[in-house]
PDB file of C-alpha atoms in Angstrom:
ATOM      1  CA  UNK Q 396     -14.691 -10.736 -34.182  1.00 55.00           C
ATOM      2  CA  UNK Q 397     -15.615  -7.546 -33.895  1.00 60.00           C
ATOM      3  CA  UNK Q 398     -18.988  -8.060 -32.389  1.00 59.00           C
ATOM      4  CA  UNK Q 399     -17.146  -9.984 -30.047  1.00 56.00           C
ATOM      5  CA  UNK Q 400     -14.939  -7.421 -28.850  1.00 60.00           C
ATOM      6  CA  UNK Q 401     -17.583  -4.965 -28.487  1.00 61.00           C
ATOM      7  CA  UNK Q 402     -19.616  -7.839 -26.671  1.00 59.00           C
ATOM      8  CA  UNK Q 403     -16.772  -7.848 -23.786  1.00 57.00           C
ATOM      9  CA  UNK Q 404     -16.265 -11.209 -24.448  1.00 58.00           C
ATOM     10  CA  UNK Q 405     -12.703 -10.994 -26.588  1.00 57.00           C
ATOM     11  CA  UNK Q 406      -9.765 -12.469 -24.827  1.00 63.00           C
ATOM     12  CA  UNK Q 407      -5.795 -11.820 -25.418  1.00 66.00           C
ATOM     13  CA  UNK Q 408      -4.764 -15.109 -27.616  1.00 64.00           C
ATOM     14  CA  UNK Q 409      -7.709 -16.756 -27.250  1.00 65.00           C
ATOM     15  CA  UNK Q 410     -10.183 -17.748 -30.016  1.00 70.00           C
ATOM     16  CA  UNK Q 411     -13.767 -17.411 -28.409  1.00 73.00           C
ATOM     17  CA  UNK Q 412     -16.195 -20.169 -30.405  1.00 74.00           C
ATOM     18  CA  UNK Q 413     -19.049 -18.817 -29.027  1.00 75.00           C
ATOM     19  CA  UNK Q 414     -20.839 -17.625 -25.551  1.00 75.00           C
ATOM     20  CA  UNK Q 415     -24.347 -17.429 -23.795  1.00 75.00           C
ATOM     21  CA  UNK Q 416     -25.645 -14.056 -22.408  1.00 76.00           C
ATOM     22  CA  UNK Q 417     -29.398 -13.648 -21.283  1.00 76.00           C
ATOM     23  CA  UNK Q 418     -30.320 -17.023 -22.547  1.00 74.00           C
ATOM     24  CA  UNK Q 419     -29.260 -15.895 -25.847  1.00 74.00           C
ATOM     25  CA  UNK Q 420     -26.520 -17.440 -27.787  1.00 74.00           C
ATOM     26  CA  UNK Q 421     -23.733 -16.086 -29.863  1.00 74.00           C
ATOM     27  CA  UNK Q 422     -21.311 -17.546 -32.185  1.00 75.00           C
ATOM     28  CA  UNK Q 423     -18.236 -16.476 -34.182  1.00 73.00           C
ATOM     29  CA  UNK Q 424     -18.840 -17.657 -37.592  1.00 72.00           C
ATOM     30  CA  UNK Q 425     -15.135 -17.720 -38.093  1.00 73.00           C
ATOM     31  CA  UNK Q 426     -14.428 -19.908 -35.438  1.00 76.00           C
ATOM     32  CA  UNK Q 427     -12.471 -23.188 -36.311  1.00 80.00           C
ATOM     33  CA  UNK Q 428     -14.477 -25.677 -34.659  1.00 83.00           C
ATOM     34  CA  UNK Q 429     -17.093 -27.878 -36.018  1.00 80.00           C
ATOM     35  CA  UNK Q 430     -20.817 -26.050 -35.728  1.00 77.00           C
ATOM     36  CA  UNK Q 431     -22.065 -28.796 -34.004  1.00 80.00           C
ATOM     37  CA  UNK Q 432     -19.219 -28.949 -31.048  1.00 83.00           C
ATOM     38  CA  UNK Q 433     -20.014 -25.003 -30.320  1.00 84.00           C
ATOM     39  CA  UNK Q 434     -23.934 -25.259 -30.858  1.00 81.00           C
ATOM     40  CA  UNK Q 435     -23.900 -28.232 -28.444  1.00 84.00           C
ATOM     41  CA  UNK Q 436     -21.359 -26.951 -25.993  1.00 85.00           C
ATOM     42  CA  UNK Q 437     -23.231 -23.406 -25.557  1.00 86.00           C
ATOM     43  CA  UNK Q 438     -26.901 -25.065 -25.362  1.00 85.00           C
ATOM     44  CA  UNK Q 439     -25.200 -27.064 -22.115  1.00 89.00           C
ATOM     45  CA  UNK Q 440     -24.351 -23.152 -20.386  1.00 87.00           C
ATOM     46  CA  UNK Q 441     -28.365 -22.306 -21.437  1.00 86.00           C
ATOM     47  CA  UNK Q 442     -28.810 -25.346 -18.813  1.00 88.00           C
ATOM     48  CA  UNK Q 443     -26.562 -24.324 -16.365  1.00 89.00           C
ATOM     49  CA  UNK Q 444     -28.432 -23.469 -12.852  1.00 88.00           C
ATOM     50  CA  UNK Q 445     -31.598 -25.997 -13.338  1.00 89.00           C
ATOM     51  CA  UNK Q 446     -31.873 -29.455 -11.929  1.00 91.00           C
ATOM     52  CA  UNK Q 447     -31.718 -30.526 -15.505  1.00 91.00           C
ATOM     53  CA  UNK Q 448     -28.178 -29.248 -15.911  1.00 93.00           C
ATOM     54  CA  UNK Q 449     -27.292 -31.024 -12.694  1.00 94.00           C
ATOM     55  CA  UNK Q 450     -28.397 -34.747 -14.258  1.00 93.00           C
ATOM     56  CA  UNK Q 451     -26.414 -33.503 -17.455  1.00 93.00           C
ATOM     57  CA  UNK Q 452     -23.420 -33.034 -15.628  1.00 95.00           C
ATOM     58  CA  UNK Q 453     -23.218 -36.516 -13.811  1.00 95.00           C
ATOM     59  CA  UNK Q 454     -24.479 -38.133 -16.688  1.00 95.00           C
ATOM     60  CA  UNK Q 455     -21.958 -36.981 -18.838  1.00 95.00           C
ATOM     61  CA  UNK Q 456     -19.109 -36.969 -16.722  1.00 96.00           C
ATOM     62  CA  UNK Q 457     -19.805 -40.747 -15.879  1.00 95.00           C
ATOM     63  CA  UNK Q 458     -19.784 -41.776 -19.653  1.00 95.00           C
ATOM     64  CA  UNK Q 459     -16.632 -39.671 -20.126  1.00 96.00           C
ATOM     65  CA  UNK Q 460     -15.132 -41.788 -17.337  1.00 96.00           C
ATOM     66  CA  UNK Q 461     -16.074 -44.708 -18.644  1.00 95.00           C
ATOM     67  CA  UNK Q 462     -14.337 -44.170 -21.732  1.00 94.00           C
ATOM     68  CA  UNK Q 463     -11.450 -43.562 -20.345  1.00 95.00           C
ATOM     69  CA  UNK Q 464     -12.016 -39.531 -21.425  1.00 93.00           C
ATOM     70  CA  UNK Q 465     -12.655 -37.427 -18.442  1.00 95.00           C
ATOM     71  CA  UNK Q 466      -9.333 -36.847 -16.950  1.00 95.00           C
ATOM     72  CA  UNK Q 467      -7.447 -36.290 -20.258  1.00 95.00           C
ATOM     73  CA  UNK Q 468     -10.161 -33.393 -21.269  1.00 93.00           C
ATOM     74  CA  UNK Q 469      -9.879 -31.910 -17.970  1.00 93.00           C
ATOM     75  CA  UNK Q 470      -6.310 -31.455 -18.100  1.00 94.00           C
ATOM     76  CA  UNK Q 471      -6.637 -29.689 -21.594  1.00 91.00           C
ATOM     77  CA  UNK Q 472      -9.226 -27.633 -20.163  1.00 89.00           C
ATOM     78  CA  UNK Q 473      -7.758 -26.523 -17.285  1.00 91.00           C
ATOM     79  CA  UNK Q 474      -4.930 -25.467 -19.863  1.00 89.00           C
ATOM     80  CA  UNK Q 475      -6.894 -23.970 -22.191  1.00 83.00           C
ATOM     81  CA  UNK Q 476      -8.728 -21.711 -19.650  1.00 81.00           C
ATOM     82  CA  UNK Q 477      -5.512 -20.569 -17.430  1.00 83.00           C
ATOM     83  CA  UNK Q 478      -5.495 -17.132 -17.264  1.00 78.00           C
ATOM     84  CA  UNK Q 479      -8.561 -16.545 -17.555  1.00 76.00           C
ATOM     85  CA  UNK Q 480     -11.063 -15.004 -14.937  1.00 77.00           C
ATOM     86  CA  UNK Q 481     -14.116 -16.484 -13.203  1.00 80.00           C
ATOM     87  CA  UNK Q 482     -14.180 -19.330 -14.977  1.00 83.00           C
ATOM     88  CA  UNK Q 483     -16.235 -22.852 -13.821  1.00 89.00           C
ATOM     89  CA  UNK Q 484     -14.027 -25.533 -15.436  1.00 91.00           C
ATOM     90  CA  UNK Q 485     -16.658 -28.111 -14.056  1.00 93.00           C
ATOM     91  CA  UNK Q 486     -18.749 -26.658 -16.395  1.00 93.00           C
ATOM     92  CA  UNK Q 487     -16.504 -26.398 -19.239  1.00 91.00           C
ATOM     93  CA  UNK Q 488     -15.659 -29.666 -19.463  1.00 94.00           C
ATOM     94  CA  UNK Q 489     -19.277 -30.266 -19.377  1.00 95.00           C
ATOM     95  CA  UNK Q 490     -19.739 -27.818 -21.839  1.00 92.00           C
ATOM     96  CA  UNK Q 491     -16.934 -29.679 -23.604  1.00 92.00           C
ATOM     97  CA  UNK Q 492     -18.346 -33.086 -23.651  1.00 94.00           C
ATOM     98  CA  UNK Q 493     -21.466 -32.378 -24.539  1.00 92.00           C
ATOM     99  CA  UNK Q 494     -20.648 -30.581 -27.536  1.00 90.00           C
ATOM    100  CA  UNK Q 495     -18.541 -33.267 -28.483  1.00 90.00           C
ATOM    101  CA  UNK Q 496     -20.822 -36.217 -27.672  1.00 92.00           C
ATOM    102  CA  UNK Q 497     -24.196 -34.838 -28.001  1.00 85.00           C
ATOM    103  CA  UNK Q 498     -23.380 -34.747 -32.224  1.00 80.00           C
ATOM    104  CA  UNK Q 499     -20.967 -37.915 -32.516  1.00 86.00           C
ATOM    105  CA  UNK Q 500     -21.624 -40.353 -29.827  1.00 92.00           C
ATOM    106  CA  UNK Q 501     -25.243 -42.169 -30.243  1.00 89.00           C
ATOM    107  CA  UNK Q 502     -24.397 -44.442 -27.266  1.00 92.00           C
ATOM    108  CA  UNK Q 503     -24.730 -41.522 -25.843  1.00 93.00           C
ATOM    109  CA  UNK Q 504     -27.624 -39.530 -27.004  1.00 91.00           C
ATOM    110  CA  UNK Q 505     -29.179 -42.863 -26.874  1.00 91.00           C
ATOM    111  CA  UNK Q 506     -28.318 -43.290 -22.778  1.00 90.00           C
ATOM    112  CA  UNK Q 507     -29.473 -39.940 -22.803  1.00 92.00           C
ATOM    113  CA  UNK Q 508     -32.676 -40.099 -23.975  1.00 92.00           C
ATOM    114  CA  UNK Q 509     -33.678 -43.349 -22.043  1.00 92.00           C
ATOM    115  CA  UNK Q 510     -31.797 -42.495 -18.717  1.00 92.00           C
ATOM    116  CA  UNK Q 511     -32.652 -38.332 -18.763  1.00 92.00           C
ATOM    117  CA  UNK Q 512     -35.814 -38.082 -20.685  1.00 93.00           C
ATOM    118  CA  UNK Q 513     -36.226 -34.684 -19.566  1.00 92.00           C
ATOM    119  CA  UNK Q 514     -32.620 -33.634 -20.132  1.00 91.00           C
ATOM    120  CA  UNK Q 515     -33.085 -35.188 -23.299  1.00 91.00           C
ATOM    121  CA  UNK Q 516     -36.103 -32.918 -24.554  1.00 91.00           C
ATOM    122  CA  UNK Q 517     -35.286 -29.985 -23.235  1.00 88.00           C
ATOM    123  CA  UNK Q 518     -31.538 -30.335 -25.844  1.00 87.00           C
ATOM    124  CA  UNK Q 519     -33.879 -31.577 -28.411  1.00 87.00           C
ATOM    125  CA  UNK Q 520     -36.280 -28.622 -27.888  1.00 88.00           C
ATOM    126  CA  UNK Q 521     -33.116 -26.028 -28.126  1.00 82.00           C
ATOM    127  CA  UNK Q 522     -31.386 -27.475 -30.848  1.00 80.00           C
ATOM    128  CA  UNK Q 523     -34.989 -27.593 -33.153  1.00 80.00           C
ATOM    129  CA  UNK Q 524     -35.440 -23.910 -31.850  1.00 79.00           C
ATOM    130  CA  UNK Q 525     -31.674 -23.287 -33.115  1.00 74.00           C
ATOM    131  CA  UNK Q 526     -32.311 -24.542 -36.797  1.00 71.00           C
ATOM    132  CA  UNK Q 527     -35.416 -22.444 -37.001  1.00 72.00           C
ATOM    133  CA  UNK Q 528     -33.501 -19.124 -36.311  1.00 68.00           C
ATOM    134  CA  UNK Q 529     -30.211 -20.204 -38.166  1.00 60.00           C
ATOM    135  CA  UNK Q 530     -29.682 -18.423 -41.762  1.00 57.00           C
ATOM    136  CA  UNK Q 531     -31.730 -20.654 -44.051  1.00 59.00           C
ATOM    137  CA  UNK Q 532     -30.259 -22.580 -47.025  1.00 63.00           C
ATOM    138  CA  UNK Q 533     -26.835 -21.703 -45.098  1.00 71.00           C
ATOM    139  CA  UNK Q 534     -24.091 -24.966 -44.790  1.00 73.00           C
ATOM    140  CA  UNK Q 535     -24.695 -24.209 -40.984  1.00 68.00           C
ATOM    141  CA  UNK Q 536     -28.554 -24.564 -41.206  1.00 70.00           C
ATOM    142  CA  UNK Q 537     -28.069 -28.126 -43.013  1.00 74.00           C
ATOM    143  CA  UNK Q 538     -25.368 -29.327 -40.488  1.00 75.00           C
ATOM    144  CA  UNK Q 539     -28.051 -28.124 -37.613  1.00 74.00           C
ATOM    145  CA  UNK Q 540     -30.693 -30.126 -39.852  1.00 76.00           C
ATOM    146  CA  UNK Q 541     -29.017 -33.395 -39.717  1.00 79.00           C
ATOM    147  CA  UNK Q 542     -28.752 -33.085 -35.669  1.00 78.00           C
ATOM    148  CA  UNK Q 543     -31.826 -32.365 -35.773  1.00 79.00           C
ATOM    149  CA  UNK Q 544     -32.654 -35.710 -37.587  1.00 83.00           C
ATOM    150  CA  UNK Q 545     -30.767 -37.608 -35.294  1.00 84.00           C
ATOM    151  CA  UNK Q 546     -32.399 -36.508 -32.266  1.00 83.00           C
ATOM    152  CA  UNK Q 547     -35.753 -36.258 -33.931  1.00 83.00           C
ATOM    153  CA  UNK Q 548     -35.247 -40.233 -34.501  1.00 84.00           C
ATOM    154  CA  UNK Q 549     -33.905 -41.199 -31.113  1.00 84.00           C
ATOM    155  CA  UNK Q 550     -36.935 -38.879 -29.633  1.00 78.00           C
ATOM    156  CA  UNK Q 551     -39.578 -40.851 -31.620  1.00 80.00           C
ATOM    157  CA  UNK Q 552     -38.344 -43.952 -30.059  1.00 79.00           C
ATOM    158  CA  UNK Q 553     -37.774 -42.752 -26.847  1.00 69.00           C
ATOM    159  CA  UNK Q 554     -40.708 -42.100 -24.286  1.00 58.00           C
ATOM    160  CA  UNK Q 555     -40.382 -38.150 -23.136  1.00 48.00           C
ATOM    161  CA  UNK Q 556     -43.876 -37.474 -21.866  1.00 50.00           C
ATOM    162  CA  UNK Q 557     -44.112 -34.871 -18.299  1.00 45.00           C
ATOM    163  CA  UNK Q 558     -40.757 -33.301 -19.300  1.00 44.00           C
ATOM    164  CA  UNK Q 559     -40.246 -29.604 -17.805  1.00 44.00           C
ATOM    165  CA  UNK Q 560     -38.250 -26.946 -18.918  1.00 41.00           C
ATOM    166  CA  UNK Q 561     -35.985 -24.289 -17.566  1.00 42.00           C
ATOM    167  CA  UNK Q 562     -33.457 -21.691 -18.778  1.00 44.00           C
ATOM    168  CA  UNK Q 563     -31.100 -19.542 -17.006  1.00 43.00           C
ATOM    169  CA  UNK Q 564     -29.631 -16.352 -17.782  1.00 42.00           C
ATOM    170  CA  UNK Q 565     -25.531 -16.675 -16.933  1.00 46.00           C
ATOM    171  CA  UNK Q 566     -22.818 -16.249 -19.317  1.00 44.00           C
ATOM    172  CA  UNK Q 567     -20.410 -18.620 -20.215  1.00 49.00           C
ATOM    173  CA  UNK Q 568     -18.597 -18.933 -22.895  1.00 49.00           C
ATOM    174  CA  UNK Q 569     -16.340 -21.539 -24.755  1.00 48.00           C
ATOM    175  CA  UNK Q 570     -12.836 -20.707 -25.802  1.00 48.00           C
ATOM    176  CA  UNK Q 571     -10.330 -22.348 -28.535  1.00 52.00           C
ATOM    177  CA  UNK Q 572      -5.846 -21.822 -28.815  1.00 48.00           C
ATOM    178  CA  UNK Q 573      -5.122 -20.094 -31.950  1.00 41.00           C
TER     179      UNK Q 573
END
């Protein structure tokens, strides 16, 4: 917490999970969310800017939709984030959703990886770089393993050949009520 504060990133009443700066990103190990929800919600931000993060954001919004989720998450959002300045809640809730589905929903990783290929790898590509800097042996590293498993299995079925790459360099970050 105190990194955080020093980062610039600490907020009045506000729990921040985690946030991107420089294509680098940060997390607040005391943070009440699941790993998984943060890891996946600040890898979408690392997209943010590219024409990959652009088929991201209509593919995931359209599956939201379709179950029904989209407008209900938005609202919350929009709550969660009042007061605060310069934020994209477009992007939050796409940060949102993808944290949530990327870990829990293989429809979706599934639609992902045969609709977006290249979406797909690049994800895969940051979460495997993820485990390989996360503390090893740690319940966090294991949690990140098993992700990785699950993509790694949906990516050997899944035809990802030609798939390009960017990264961007904004900050965003994703925010929890205490």
């Amino acid at each position: 917490n105190e990194a955080l504060k020093e980062s610039g990133f600490a907020i009045e009443g506000k729990t921040i999970n985690g946030f991107v700066k420089d294509g680098n990103i940060a997390l607040n190990i005391n943070s009440n969310k699941a790993l998984n929800t943060v890891v996946g919600h600040e890898i979408t931000h690392i997209l943010e800017g590219t024409e990959l993060y652009n088929e991201l954001q209509t593919v995931i919004t359209e599956y939201a939709k379709t179950k029904g989720d989209y407008d209900s998450r938005l609202e919350a959002i929009t709550r969660l984030y009042e007061g605060v300045d310069n934020v994209n809640l477009e992007n939050e809730i796409t940060a949102d959703l993808v944290g949530d589905y990327l870990f829990t929903d293989s429809d979706f990783i599934n639609n992902l990886s045969t609709t977006k290929p290249n979406v797909f790898k690049r994800i895969y590509d940051e979460i495997k770089y993820f485990l390989k800097i996360a503390t090893a042996g740690s319940k966090e590293a294991k949690e990140l393993e098993k992700v990785k498993k699950v993509f790694k299995k949906v990516y050997s079925e899944a035809d990802t050949s030609n798939v390009e790459t960017n990264s961007d360099s904004s900050v965003e970050y994703s925010l929890s009520s205490i």
